[in-house]
CSV table of C-alpha atoms in Angstrom, one decimal:
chain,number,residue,atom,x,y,z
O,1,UNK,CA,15.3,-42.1,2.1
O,2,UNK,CA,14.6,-39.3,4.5
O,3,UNK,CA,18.1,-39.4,6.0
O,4,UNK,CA,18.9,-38.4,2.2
O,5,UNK,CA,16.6,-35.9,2.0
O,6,UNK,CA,17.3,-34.1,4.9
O,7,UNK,CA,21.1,-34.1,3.8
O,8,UNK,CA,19.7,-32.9,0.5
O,9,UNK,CA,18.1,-30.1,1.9
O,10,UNK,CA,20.7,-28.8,4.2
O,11,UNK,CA,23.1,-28.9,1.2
O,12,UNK,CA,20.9,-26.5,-0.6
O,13,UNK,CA,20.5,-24.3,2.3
O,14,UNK,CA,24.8,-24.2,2.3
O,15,UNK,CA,24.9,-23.2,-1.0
O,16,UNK,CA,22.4,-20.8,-0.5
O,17,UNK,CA,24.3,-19.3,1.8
O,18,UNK,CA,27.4,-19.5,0.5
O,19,UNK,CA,26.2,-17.7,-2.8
O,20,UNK,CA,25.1,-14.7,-0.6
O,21,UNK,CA,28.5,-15.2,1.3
O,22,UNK,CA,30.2,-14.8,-2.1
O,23,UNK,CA,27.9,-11.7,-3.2
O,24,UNK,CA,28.8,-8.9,-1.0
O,25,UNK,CA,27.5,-6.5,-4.1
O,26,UNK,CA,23.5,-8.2,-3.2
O,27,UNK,CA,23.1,-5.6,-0.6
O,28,UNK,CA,24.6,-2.7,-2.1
O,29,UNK,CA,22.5,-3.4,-5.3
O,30,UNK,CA,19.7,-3.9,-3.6
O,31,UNK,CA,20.0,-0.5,-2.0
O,32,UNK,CA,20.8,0.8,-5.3
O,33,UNK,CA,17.9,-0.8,-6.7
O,34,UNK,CA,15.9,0.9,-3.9
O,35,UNK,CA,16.6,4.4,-4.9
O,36,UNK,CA,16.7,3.7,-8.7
O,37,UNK,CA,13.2,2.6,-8.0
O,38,UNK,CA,11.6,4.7,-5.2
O,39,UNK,CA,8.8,4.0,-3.3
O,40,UNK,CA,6.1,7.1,-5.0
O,41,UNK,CA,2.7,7.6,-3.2
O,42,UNK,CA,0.5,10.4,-2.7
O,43,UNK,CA,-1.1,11.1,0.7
O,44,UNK,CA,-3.4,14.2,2.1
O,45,UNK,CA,-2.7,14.8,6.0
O,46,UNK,CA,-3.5,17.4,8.6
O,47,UNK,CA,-1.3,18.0,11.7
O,48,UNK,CA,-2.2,17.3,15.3
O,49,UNK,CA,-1.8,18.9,18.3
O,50,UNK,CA,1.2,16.4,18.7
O,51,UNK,CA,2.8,17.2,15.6
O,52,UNK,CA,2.3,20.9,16.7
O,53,UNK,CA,4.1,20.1,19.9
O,54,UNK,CA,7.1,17.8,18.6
O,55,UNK,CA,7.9,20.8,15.4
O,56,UNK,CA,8.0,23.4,18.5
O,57,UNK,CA,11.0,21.2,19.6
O,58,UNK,CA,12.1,20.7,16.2
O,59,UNK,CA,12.4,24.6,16.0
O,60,UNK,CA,14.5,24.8,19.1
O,61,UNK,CA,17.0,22.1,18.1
O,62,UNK,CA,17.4,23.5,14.9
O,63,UNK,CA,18.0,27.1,15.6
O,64,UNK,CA,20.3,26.4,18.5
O,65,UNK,CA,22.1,23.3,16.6
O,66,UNK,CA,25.3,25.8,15.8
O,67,UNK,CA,25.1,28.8,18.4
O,68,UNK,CA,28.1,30.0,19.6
O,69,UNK,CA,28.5,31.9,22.6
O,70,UNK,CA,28.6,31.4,26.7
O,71,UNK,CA,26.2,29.2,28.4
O,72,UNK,CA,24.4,32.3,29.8
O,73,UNK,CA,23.9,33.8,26.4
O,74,UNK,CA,22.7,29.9,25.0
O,75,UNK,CA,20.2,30.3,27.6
O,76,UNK,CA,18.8,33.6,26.6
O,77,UNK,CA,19.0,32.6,23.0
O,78,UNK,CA,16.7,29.3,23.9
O,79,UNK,CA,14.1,31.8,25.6
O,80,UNK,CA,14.0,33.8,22.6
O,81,UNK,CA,13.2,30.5,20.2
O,82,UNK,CA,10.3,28.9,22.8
O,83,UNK,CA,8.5,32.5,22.6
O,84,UNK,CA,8.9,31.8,18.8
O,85,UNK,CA,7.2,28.8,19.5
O,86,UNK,CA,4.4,29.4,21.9
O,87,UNK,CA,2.0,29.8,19.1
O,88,UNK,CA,2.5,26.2,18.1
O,89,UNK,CA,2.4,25.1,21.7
O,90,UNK,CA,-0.6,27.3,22.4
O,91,UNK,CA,-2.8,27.7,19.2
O,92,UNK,CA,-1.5,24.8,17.1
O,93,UNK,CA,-0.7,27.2,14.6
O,94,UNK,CA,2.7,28.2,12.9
O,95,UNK,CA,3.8,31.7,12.4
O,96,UNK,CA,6.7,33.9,10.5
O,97,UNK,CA,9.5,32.8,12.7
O,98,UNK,CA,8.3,29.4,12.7
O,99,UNK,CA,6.9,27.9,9.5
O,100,UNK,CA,5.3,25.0,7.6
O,101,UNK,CA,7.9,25.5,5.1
O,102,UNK,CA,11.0,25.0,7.0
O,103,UNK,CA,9.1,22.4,9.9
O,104,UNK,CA,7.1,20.0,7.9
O,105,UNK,CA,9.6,18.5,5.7
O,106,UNK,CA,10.9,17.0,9.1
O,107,UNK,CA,7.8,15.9,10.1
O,108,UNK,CA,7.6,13.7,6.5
O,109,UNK,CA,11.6,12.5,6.9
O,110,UNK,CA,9.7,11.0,10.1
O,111,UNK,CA,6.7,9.8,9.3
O,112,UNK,CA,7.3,8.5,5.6
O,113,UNK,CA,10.5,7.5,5.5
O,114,UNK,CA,10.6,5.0,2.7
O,115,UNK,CA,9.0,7.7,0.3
O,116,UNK,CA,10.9,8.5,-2.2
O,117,UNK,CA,11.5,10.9,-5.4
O,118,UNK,CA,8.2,12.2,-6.8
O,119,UNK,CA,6.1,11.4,-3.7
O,120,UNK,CA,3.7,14.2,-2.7
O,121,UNK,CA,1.7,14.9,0.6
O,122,UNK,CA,-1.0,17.8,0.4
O,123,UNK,CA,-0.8,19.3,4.1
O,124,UNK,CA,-3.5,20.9,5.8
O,125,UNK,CA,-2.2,23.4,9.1
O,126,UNK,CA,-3.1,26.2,11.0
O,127,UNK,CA,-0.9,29.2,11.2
O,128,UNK,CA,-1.0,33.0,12.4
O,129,UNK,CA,-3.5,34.8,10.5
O,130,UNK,CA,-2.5,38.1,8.6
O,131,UNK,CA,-2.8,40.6,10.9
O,132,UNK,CA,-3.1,44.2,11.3
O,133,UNK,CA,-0.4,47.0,11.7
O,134,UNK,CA,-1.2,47.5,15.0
O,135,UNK,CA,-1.4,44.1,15.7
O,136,UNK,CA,2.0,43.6,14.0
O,137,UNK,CA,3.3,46.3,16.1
O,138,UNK,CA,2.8,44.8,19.3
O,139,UNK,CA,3.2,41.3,18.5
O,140,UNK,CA,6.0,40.5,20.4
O,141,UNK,CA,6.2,42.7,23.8
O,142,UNK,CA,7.7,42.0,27.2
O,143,UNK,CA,6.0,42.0,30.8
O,144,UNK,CA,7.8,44.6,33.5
O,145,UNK,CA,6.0,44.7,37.2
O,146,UNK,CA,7.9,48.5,38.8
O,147,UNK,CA,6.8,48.9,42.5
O,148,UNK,CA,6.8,51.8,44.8
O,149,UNK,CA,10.2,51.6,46.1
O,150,UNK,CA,11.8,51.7,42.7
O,151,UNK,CA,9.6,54.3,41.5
O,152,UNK,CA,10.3,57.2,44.7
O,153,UNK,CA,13.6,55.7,44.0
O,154,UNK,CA,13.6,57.6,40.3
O,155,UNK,CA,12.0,60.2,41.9
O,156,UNK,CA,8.1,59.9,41.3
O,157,UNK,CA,6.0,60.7,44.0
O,158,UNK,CA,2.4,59.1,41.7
O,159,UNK,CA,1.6,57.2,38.5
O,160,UNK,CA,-1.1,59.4,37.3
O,161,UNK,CA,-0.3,62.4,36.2
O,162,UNK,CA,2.7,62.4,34.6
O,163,UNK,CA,5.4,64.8,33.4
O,164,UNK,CA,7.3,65.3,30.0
O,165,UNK,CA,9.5,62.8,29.8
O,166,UNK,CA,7.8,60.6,32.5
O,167,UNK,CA,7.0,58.0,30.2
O,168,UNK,CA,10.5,57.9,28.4
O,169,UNK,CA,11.9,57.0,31.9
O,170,UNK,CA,9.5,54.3,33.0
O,171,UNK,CA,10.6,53.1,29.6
O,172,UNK,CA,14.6,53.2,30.7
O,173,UNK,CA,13.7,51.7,34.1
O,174,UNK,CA,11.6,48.7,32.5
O,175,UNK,CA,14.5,47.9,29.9
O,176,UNK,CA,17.4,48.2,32.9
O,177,UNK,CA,14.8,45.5,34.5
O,178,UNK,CA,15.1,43.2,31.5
O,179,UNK,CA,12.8,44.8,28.7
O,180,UNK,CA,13.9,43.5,25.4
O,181,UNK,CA,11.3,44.2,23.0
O,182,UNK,CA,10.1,47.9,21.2
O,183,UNK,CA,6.6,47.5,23.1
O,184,UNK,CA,6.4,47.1,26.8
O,185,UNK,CA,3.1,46.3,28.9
O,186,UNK,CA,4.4,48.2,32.2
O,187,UNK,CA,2.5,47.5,35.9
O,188,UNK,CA,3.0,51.1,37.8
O,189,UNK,CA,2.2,50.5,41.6
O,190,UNK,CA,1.8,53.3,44.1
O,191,UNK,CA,0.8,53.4,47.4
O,192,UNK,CA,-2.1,51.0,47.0
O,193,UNK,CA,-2.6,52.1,43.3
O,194,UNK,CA,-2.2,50.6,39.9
O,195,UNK,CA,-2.1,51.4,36.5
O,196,UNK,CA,-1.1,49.0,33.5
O,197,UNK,CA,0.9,51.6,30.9
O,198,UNK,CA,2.0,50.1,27.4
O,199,UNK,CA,5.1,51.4,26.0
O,200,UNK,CA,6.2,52.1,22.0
O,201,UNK,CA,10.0,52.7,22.3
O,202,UNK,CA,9.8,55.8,24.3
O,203,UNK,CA,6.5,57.1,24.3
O,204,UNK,CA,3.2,55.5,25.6
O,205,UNK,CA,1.6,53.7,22.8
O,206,UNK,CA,-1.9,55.5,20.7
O,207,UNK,CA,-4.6,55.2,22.9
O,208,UNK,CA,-6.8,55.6,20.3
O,209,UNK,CA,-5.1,52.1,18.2
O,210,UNK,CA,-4.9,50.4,21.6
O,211,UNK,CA,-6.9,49.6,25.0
O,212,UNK,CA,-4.9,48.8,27.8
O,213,UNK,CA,-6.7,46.7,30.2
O,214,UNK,CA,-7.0,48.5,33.4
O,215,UNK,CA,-7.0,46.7,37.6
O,216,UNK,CA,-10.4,48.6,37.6
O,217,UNK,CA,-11.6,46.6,34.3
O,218,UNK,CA,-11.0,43.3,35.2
O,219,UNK,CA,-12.6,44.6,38.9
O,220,UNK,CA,-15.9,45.4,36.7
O,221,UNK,CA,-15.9,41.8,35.4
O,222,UNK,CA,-16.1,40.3,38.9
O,223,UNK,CA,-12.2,39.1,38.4
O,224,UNK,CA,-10.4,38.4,41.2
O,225,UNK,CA,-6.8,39.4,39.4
O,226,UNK,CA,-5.8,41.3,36.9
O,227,UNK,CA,-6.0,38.5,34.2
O,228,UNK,CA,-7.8,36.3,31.6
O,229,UNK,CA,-7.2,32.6,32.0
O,230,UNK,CA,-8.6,29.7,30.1
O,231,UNK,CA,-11.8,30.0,32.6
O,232,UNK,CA,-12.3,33.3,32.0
O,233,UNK,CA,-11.8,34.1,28.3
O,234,UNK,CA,-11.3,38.0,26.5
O,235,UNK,CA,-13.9,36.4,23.5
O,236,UNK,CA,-16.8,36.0,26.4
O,237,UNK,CA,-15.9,39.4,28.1
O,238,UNK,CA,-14.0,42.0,25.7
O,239,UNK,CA,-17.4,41.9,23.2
O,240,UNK,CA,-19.7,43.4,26.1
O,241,UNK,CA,-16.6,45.7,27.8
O,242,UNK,CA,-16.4,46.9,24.2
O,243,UNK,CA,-20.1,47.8,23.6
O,244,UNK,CA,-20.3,49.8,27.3
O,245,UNK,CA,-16.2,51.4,26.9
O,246,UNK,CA,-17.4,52.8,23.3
O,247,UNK,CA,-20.7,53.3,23.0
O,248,UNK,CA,-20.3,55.8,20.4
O,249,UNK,CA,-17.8,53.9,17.8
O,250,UNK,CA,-18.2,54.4,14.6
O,251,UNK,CA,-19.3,51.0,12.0
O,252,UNK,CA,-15.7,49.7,11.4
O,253,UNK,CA,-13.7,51.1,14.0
O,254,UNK,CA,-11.3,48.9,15.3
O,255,UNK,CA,-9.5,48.5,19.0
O,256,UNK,CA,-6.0,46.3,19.8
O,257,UNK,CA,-7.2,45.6,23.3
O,258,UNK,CA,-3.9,44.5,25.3
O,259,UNK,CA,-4.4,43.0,28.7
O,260,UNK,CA,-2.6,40.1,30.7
O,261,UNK,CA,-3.0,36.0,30.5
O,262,UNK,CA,-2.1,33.3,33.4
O,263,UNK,CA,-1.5,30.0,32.7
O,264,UNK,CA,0.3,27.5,34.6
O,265,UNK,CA,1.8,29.7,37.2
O,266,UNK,CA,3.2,32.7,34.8
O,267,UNK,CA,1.6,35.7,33.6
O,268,UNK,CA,2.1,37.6,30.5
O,269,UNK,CA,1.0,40.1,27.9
O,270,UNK,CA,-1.5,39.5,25.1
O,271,UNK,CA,-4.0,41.2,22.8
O,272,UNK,CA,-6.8,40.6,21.2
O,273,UNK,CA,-8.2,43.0,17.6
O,274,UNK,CA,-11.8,43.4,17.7
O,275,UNK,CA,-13.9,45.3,15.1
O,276,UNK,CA,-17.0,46.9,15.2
O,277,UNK,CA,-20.0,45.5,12.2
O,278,UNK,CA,-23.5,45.7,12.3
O,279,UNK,CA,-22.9,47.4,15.8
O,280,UNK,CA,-21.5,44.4,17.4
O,281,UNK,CA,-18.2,43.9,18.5
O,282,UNK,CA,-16.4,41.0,16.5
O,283,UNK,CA,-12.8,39.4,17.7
O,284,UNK,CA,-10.6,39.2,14.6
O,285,UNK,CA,-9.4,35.6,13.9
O,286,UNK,CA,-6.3,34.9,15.1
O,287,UNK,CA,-6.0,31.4,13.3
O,288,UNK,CA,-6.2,30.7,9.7
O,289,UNK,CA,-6.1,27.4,7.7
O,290,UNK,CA,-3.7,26.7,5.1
O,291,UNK,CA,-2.6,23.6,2.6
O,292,UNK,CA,0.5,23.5,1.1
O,293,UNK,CA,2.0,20.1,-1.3
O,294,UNK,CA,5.4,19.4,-0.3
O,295,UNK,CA,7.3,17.2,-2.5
O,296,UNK,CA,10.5,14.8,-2.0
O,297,UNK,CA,12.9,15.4,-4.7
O,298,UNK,CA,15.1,12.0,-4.1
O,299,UNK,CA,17.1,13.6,-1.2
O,300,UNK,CA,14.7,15.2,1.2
O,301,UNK,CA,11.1,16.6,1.5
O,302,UNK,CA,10.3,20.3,0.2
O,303,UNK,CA,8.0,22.8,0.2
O,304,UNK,CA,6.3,22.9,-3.3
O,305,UNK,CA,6.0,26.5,-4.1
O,306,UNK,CA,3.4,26.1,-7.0
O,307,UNK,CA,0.9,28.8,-7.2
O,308,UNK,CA,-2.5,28.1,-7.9
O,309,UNK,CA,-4.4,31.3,-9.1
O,310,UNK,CA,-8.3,31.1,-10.0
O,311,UNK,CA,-8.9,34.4,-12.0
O,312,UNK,CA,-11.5,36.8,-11.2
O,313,UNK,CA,-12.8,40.1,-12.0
O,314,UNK,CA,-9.6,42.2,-11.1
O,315,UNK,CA,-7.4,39.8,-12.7
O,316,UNK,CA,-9.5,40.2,-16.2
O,317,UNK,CA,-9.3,44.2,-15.5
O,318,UNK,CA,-5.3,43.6,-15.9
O,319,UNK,CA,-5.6,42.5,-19.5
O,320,UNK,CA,-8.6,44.4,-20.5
O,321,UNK,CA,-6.1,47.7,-19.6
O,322,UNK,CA,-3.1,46.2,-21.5
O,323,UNK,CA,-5.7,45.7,-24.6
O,324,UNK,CA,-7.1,49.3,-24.4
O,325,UNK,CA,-3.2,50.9,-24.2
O,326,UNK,CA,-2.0,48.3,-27.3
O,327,UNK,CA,-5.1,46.9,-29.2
O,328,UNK,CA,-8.0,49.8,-28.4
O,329,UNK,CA,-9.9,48.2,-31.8
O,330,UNK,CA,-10.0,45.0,-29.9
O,331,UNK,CA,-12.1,46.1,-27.1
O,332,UNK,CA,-16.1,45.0,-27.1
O,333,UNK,CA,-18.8,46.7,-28.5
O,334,UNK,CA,-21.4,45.5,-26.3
O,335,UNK,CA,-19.1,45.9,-22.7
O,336,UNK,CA,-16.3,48.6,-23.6
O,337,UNK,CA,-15.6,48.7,-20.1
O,338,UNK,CA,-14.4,45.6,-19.6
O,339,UNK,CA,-14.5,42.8,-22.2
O,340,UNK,CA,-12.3,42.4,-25.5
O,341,UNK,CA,-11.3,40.1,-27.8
O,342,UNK,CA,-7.7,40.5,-28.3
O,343,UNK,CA,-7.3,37.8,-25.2
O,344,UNK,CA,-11.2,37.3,-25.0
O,345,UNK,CA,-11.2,38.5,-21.8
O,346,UNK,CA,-14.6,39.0,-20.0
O,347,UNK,CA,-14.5,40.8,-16.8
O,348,UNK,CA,-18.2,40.8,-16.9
O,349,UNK,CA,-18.5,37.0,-17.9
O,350,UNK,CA,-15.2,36.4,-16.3
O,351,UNK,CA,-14.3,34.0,-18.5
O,352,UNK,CA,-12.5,34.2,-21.8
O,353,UNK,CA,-14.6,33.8,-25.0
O,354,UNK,CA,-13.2,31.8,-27.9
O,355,UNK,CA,-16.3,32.4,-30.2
O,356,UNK,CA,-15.4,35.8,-30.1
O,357,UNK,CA,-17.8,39.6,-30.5
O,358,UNK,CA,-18.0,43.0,-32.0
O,359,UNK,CA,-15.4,45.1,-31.5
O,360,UNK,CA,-15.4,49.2,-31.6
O,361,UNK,CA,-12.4,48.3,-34.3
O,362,UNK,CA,-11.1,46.0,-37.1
O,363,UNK,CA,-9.4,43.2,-36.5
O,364,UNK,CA,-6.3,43.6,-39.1
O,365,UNK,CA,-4.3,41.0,-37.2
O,366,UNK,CA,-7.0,38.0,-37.9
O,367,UNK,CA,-8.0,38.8,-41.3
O,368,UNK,CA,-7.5,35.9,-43.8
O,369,UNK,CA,-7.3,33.8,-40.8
O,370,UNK,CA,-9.6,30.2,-41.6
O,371,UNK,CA,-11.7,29.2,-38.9
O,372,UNK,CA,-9.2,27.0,-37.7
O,373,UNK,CA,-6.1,29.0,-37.5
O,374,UNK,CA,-7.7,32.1,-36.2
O,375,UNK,CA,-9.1,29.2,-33.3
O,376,UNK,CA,-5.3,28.2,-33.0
O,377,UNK,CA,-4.2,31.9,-33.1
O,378,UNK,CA,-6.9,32.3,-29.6
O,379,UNK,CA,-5.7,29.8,-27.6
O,380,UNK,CA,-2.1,30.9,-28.5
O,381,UNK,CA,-3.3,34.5,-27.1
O,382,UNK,CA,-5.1,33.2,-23.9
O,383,UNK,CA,-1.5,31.5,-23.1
O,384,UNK,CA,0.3,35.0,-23.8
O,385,UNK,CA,-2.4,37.0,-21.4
O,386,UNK,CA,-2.0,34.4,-18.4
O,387,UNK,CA,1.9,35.0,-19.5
O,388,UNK,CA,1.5,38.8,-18.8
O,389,UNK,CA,-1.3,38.6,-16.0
O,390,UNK,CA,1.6,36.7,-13.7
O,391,UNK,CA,3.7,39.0,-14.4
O,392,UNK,CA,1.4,41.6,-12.8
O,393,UNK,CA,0.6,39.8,-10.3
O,394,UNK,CA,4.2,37.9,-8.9
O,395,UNK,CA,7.0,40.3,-10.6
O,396,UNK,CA,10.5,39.1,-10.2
O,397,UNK,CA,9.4,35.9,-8.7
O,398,UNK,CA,12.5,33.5,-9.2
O,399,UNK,CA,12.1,30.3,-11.5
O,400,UNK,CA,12.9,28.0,-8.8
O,401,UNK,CA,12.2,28.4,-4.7
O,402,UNK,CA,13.8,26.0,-2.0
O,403,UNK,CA,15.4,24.1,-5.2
O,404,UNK,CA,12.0,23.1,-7.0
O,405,UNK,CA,11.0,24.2,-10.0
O,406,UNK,CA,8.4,27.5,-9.3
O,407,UNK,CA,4.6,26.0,-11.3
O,408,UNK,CA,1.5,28.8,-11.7
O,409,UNK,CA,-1.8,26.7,-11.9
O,410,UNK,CA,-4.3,29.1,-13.3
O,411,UNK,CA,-8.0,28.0,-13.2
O,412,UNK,CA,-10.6,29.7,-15.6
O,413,UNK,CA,-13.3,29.6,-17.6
O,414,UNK,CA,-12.9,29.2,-21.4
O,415,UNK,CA,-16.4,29.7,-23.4
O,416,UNK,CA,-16.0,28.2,-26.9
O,417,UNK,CA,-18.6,26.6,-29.2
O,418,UNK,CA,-21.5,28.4,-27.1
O,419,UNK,CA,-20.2,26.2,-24.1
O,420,UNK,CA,-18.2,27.2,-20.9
O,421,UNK,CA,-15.3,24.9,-19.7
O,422,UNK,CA,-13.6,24.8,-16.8
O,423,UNK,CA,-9.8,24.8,-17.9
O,424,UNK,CA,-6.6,24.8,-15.7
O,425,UNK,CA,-3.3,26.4,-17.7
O,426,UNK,CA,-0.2,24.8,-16.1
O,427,UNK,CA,2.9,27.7,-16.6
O,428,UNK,CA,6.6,26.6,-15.4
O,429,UNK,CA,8.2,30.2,-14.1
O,430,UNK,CA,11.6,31.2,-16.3
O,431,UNK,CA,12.4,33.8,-14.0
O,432,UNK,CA,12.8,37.8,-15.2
O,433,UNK,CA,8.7,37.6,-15.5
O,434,UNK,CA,9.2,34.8,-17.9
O,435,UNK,CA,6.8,31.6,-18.3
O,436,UNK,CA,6.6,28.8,-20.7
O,437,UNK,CA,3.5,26.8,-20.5
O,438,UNK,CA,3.8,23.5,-19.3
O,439,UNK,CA,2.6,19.9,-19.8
């Protein structure tokens, strides 16, 4: 009996296999099956220093993928995309060359790769903070030593007090020596002399915008070169330099201090923006954090462009104005600078007010109304004002970004039956300032 049951079982196990063997569709459904039916989850994740450091080579690849041109020029184009990286390598933060948008849907490919359609991850990053003209000005600016051969060679004989037209030439010199950029941090040495110069196309850059660290500062700091390094930072210096450079600077004046950095053998330009409250000097943040929801779509991850708007006092100021230029009778009686009850917009309250108020007017449109279509006829009008308030606020935004749709969420404050409620209004963009509100 158990020779038979083994033969038993090993028949089984043939036909089993020849059923497979006779199904070469199982594996193509199954894959079908697979994206008919996706895997869908939700996840919340922030990036680490790793992720940082593998989307900086991410960057790279992809912007040098398809370049055409000699070896030489590859090269040149490859420094140009790591100094469009260094802030990922070196602040673990993105910034407008390199973004979360175009990174992190690589990141996801990688590290959710059976997601599928309708799976969302809520990312949390760091990135450049907004910053200042000035700061925007010299963002990206090159590092050029000229020594005292070269400059007798162009005919100076110091580096202090210049002639017209001395600066526009240091300027020529620095770009023959490989300057790229509009903004150049220039190192003038003369017979045992130095001076740090910084350069706006062809003139020397607004002294009174931007501090240009000088051999004597960092001398006054007890430094033994002219640089900041990770053991000597400008935050635990520049604050005190500040205080005894300006004594006399106004509340809210503001300073773009330039000066050099060494790390790991090289030495280059930076700045730091520092602004003057309470009579302290205050570095401006450099980093900022972010969260943006990207979203696969059944072929790839995306950037989900949805805007999520909580309204406040100026917002409400929008609509009050619209009201007073096309419903005047509609504005309040009690705040007639900045409440009515055409939308039942409150900038006082902030909120909108369903129960309704006096007005300085009739209302012609809501008379006859019963109690329940003139409620119908408010929450219609609340719609309509967020309708026009976006259309203030993001004019000519298309209705769909990166090929998702383009969503508005829109958090307020709706007051009706003597009780406030906190309400979100979901609007789907139409495009040509149009919205429909969605489910």
């Amino acid at each position: 009996m158990t020779i038979m049951k083994k033969i038993y079982s090993l028949a089984l196990l043939v036909l089993g296999l020849i059923a497979t063997a006779c199904d070469p569709m199982a594996k193509i459904n199954k894959e079908l099956d697979q994206k008919e039916h996706p895997v869908t989850k939700q996840a919340e994740y922030t990036l680490t220093k790793s992720d940082y450091s593998t989307l900086a080579s991410t960057y790279i690849q992809i912007k040098t993928k398809d370049f055409l041109g000699s070896s030489q020029e590859k090269k040149e184009f490859e420094s140009k995309c790591k100094k469009e990286v260094y802030s990922l390598l070196s602040q673990q933060a993105f910034n407008e060359k390199a973004t979360a948008n175009l990174l992190v849907p690589f990141l996801l490919k990688t590290k959710y790769p059976e997601w599928g359609k309708g799976s969302i991850v809520l990312i949390h990053y760091n990135l450049i903070a907004q910053r200042s003209e000035n700061s925007k000005r010299i963002q990206n600016t090159d590092y050029i030593e000229l020594d005292e051969a070269t400059l007798k060679q162009e005919g100076f004989t110091g580096i202090r007090d210049f002639q017209d037209g001395s600066i526009e030439q240091i300027a020529t010199i620095a770009r023959k020596k490989g300057a790229k950029t509009e903004t150049i941090l220039v190192k003038l040495s003369f017979e045992n002399d130095s001076r740090y110069v910084l350069i706006d196309g062809k003139l020397e850059a607004d002294k009174k915008a931007f501090y240009v660290m000088q051999p004597e500062d960092y001398k006054a700091m007890s430094f033994k070169h002219d640089n900041f390094s990770s053991s000597e930072t400008p935050d635990h210096y520049l604050p005190i330099f500040l205080q005894k450079q300006f004594p006399y600077a106004k509340e809210g004046s503001s300073k773009v201090i330039v000066y050099l950095w060494y790390s790991k053998g090289e030495t280059a330009p930076r700045f730091s923006e520092y602004v003057l409250k309470n009579g302290l000097w205050k570095a401006v943040s450099s980093i900022a954090t972010k969260s943006d929801q990207f979203l696969h779509n059944g072929k790839e991850w995306l950037f989900d462009p949805t805007i999520v708007l909580t309204l406040g006092k100026e917002d409400f100021a929008i609509l009050f104005d619209y009201v007073k230029n096309n419903h005047p009778s509609y504005v309040s009686k009690n705040f007639p600078a900045n409440e009515e009850f055409w939308f039942g917009g409150s900038g006082y309250y902030r909120n909108f007010n369903l129960d309704g108020g006096d007005t300085v007017g009739p209302r012609q449109e809501e008379e006859g109304l019963s109690p329940e279509e003139l409620q119908k006829v408010k929450e219609q009008r609340i719609v309509e004002g967020l309708k026009l308030l976006l259309s203030e606020k993001y004019p000519g935004f298309p209705a769909v970004v990166n090929g998702v749709d383009q969503y508005y969420l829109v958090n307020t404050v709706v007051r009706k039956n003597r009780q406030n409620e906190k309400r979100t209004y979901r609007l789907k963009g139409l495009g040509n300032n149009q919205y429909e509100l969605a489910k």
